[in-house]
Short mmCIF file of C-alpha atoms in Angstrom, two decimals:
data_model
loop_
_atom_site.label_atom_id
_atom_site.label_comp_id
_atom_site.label_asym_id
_atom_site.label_seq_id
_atom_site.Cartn_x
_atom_site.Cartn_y
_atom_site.Cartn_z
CA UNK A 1 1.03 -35.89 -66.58
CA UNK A 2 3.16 -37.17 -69.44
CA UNK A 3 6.09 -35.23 -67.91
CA UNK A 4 5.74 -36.56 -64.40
CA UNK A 5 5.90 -40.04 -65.29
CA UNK A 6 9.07 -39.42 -67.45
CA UNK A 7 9.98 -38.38 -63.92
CA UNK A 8 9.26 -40.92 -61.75
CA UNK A 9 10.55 -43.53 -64.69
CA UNK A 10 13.85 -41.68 -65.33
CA UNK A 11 14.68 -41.16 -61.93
CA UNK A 12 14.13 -45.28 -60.86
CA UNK A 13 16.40 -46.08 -64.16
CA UNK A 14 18.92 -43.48 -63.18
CA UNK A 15 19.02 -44.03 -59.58
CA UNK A 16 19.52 -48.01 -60.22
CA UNK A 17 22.25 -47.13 -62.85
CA UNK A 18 23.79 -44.65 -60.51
CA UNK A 19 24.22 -47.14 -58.32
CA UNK A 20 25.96 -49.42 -59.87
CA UNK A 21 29.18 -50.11 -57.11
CA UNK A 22 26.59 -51.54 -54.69
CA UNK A 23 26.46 -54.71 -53.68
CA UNK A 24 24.15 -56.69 -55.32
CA UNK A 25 20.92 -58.08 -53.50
CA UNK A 26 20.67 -61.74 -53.09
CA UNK A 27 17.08 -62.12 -54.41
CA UNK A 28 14.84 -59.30 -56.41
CA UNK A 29 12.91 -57.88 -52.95
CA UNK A 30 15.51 -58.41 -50.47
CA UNK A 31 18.33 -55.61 -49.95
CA UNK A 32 20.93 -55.21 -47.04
CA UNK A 33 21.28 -51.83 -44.83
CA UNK A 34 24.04 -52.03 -42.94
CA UNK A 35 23.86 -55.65 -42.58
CA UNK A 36 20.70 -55.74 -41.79
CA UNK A 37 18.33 -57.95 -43.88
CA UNK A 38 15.64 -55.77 -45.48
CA UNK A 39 12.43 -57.67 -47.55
CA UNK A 40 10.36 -55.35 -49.42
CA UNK A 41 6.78 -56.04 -48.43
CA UNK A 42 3.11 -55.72 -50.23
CA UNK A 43 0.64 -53.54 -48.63
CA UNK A 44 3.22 -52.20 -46.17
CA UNK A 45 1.18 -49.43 -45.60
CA UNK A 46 -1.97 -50.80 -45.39
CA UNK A 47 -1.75 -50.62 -41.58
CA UNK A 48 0.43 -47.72 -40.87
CA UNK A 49 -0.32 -45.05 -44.10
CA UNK A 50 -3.50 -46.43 -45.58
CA UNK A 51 -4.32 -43.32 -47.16
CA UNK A 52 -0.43 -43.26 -48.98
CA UNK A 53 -1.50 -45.07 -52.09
CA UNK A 54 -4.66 -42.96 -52.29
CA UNK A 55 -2.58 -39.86 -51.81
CA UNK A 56 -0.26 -40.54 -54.24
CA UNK A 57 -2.61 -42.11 -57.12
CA UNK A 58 -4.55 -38.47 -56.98
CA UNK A 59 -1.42 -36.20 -57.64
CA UNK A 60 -0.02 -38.10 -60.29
CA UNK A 61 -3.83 -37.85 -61.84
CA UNK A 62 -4.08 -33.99 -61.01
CA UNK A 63 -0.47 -33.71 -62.38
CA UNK A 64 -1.57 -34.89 -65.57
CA UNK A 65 14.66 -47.32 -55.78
CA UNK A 66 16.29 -44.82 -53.26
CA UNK A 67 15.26 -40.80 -53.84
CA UNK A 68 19.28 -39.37 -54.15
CA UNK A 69 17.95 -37.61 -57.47
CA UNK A 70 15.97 -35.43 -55.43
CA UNK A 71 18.35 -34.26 -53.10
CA UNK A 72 19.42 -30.47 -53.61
CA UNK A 73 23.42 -29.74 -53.29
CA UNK A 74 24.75 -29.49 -50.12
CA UNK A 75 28.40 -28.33 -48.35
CA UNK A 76 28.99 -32.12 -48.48
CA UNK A 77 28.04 -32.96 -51.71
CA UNK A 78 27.00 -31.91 -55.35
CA UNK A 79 24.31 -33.47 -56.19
CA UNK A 80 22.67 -35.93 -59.26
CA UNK A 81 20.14 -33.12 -60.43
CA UNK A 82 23.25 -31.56 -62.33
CA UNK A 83 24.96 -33.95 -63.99
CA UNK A 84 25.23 -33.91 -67.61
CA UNK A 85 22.46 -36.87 -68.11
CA UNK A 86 19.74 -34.62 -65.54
CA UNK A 87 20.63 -31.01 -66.10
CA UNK A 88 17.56 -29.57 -67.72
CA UNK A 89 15.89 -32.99 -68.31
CA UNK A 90 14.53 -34.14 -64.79
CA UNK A 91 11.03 -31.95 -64.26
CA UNK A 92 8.38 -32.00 -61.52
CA UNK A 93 10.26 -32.22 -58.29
CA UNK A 94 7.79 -29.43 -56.87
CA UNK A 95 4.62 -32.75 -57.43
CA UNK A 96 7.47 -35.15 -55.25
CA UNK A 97 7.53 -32.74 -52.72
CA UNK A 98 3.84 -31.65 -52.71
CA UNK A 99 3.43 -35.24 -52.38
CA UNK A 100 5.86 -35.71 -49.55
CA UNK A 101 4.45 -32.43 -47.58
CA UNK A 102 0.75 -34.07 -47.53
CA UNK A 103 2.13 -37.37 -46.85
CA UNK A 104 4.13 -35.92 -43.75
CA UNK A 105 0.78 -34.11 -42.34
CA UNK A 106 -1.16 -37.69 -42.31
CA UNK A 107 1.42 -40.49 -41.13
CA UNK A 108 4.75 -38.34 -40.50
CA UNK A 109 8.10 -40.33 -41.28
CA UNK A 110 6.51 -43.25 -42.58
CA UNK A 111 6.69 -43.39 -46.28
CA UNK A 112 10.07 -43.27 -48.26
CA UNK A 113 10.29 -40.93 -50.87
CA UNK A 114 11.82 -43.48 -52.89
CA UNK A 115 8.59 -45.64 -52.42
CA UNK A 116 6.77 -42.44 -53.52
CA UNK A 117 8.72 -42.36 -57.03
CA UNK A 118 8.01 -46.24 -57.02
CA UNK A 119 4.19 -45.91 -56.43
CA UNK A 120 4.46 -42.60 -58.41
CA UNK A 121 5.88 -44.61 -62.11
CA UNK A 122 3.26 -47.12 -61.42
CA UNK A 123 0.43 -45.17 -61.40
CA UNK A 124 1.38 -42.92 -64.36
CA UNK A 125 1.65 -45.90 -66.61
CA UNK A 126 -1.66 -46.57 -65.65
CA UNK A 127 -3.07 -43.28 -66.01
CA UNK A 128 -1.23 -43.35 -69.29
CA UNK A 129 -3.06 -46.26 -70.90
CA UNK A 130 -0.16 -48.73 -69.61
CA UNK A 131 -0.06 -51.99 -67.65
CA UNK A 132 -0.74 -52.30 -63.98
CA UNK A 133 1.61 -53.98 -61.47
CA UNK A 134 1.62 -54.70 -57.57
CA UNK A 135 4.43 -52.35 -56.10
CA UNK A 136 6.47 -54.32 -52.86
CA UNK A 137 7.51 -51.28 -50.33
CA UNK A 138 9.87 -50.42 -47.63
CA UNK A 139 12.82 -48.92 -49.60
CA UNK A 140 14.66 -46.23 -47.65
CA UNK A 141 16.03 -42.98 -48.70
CA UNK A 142 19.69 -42.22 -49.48
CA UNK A 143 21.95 -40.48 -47.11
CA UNK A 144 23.62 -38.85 -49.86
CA UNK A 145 23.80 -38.55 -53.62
CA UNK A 146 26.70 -38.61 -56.33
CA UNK A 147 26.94 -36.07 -59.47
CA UNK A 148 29.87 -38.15 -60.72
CA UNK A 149 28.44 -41.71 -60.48
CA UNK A 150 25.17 -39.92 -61.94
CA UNK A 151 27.41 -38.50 -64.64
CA UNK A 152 29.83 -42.07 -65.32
CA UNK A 153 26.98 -44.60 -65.15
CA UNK A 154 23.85 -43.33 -66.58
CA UNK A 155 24.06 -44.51 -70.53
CA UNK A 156 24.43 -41.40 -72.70
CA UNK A 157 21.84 -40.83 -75.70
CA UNK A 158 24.64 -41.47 -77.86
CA UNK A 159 25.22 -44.89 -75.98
CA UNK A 160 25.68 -48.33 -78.08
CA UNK A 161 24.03 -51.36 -77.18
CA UNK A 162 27.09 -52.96 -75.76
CA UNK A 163 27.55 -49.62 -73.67
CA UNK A 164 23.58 -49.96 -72.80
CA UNK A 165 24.16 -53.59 -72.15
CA UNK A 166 27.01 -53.32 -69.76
CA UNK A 167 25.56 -50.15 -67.54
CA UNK A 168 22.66 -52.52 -66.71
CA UNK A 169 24.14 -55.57 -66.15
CA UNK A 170 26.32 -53.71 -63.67
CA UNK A 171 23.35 -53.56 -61.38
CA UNK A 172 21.80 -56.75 -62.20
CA UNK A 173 19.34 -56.22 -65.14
CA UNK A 174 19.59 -57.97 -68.14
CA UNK A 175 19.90 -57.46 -71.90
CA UNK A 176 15.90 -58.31 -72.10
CA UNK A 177 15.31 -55.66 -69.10
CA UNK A 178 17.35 -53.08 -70.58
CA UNK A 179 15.48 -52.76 -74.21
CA UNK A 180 11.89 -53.06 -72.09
CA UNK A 181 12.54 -51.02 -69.77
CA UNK A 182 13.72 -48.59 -72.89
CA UNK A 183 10.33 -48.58 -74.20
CA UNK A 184 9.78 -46.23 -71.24
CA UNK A 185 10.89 -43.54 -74.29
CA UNK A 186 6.88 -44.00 -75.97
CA UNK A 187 6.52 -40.70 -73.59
CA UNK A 188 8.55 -37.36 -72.57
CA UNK A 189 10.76 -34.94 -74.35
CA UNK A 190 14.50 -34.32 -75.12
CA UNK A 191 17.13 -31.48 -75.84
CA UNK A 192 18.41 -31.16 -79.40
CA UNK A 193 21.56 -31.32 -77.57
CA UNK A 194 20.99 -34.83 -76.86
CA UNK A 195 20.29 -36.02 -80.43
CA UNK A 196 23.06 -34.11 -82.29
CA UNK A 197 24.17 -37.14 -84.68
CA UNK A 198 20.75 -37.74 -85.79
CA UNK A 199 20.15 -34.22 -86.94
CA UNK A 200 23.55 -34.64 -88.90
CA UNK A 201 22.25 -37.79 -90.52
CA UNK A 202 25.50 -39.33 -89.08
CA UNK A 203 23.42 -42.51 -88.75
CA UNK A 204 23.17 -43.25 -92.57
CA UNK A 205 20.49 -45.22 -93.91
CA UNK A 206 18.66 -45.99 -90.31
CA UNK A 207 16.77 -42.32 -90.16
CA UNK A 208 13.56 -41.42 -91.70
CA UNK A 209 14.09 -38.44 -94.04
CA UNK A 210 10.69 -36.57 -93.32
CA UNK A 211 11.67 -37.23 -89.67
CA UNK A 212 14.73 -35.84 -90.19
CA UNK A 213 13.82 -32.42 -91.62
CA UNK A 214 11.19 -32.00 -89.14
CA UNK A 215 14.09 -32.49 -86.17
CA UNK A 216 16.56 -30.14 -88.28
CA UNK A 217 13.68 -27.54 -88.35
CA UNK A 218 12.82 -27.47 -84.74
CA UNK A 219 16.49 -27.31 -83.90
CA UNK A 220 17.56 -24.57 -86.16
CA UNK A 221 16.21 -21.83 -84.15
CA UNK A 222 18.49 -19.12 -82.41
CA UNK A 223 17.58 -21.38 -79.03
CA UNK A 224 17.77 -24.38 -80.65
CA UNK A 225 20.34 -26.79 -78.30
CA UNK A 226 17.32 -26.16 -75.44
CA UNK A 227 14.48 -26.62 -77.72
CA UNK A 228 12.26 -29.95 -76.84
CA UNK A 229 11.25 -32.87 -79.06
CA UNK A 230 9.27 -35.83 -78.39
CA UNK A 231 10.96 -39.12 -77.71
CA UNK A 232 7.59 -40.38 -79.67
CA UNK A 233 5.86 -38.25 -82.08
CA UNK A 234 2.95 -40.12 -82.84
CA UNK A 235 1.33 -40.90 -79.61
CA UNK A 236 3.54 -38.56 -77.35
CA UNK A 237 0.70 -38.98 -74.13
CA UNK A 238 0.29 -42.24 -74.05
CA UNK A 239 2.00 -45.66 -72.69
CA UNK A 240 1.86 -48.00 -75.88
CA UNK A 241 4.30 -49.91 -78.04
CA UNK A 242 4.46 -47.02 -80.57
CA UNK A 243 8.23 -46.09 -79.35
CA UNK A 244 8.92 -49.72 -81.16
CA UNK A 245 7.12 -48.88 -84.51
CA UNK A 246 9.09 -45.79 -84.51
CA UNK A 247 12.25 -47.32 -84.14
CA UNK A 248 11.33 -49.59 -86.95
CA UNK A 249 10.31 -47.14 -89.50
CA UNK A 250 13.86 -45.61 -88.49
CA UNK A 251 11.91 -42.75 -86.31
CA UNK A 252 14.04 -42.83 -83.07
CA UNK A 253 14.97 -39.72 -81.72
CA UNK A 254 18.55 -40.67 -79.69
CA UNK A 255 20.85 -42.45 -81.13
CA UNK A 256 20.91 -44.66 -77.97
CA UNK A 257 17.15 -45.70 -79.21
CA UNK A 258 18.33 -46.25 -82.90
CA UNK A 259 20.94 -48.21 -82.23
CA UNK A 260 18.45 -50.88 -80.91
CA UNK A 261 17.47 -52.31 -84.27
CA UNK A 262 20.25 -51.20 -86.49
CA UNK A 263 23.71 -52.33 -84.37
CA UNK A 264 22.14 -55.55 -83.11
CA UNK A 265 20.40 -58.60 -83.78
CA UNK A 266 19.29 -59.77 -80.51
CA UNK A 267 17.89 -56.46 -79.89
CA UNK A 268 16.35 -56.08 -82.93
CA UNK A 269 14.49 -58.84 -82.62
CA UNK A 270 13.00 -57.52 -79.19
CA UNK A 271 11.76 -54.82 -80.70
CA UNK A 272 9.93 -56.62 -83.76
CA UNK A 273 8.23 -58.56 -81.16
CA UNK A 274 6.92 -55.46 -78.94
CA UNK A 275 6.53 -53.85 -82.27
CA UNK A 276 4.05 -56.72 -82.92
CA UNK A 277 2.06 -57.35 -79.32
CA UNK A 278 1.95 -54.63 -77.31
CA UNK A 279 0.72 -57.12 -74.36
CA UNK A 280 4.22 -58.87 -74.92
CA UNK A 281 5.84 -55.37 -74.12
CA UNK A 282 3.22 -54.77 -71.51
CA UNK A 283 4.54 -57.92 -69.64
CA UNK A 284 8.05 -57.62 -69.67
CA UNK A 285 8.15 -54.29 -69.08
CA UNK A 286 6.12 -54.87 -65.59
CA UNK A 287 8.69 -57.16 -64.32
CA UNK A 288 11.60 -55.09 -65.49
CA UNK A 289 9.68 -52.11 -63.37
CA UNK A 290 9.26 -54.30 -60.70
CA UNK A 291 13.17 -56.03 -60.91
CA UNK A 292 14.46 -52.42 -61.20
CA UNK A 293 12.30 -51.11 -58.29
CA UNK A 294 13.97 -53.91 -56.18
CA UNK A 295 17.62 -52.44 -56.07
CA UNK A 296 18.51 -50.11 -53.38
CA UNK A 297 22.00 -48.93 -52.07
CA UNK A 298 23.58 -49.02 -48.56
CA UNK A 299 22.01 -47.27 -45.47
CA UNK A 300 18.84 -45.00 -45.12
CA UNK A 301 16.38 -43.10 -43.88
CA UNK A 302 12.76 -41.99 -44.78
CA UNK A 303 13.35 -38.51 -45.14
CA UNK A 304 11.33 -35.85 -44.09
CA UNK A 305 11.90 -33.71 -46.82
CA UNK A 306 12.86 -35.17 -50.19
CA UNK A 307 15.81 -32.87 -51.17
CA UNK A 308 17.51 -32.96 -47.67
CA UNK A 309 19.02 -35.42 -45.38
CA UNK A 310 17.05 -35.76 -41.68
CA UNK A 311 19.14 -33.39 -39.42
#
């Protein structure tokens, strides 16, 4: 399960950063397609799909925002799932689509797969031991998807907080939003590829040294670029604060999470105080779900197969 909700919470950040050249919605659950004024709603599907919150709720158990992630590469386009920030880090699209296929069979071209991911991040934070929220629906589904705005606007794991900063303020989150909505890293795994400059102790001072041998060891085998370490070692299956205690004690496994408390003050002192009251973290990070989950491009569909376009 701990994978899947990396999943469903990597692809709503990435999708929102993705999208960061489209216009900007004039309030948090209202979003323009093609000029026409959409609202996200609560209990869309109360009517229509009653049994889609059900559905969804019991794969994301059994497993243990606009979908253009998901699409596979076409003659038109290359898609998101290989750009440098995805490629070998997004798992699980076989759950999205098993999800999809028994949505289809019960209220056919109904429910958006990006309403699926939506629904899908809520309820593994829950499952996980993390807050609960009320998820507004009605997004639609991309027409296409982008490799190179995947590849330009996603933050790196080497990003600084002023790069951090900047890639989500161009879609209309804030400083606070981007270092709750970070603490998404207290689950899932990552390359040793992608946290090069820690293992080189490039970072000085900031990096626990027992951490630090235990990252060079793992990453010294023969395979050891594609070998897999936990964003948070302590508690690596469930949805706490611990991701914040880590970063304190210098135990932060990208650079991009590192740099939170040792680059900048403001940031720093977001972490002490989710480092202190999980419930604090538990809050913010809610809304920042919910004001990420509100941003949507231009045009749509609800597909009828995640990874291609209706034909």
């Amino acid at each position: 399960m701990a994978n899947y909700f990396v999943l469903c919470l990597v692809i709503l950040l990435k999708l929102s950063l993705a999208f960061a050249n489209v216009p900007k919605p004039n309030t948090l659950n209202e979003t323009c397609l093609d000029d026409i004024s959409i609202v996200l709603q609560f209990n869309l599907y109360k009517d229509s799909c009653p049994e889609a919150e059900p559905i969804i709720f019991s794969w994301v158990q059994n497993a243990g925002c606009d979908g253009s992630v998901l699409l596979d590469d076409t003659g038109d386009f290359i898609g998101e799932k290989t750009a440098p920030p995805n490629l070998n880090s997004l798992r699980g699209f076989e759950v999205i689509d098993a999800i999809k296929s028994e949505l289809e069979s019960v209220c056919p071209e109904t429910v958006s797969c990006a309403d699926i991911l939506a629904l899908a991040a809520r309820d593994s934070v829950v499952l996980s031991g993390g807050p609960s929220w009320e998820v507004p629906m009605g997004r639609k589904d991309s027409l296409g998807a982008s490799k190179a705005a995947a590849t330009n606007n996603i933050p790196g794991p080497n990003s600084t907080v002023p790069i951090l900063v900047a890639k989500f303020q161009n879609v209309g989150l804030s400083f606070n939003d981007m270092v709750a909505l970070s603490g998404a890293h207290t689950m899932g795994m990552a390359r040793c590829s992608t946290f090069t400059g820690r293992l080189q102790g490039s970072n000085g001072a900031d990096i626990n040294l027992d951490f630090l041998q235990s990252l060079q060891q793992l990453c010294s085998e023969s395979d050891g670029n594609s070998r897999l370490a936990h964003l948070d070692l302590v508690s690596p299956a469930t949805f706490d604060n611990q991701y914040y205690i880590n970063l304190l004690s210098g135990e932060g496994l990208l650079p991009s999470d590192q740099t939170l408390v040792t680059d900048d003050y403001q940031t720093q002192q977001l972490v002490l105080s989710y480092a202190e009251d999980p419930m604090v973290f538990f809050e913010d990070f809610k809304n920042s779900m919910l004001k990420m989950g509100s941003l949507t491009g231009n045009g749509g569909e609800i597909r009828r197969n995640c990874r291609v376009i209706n034909q």
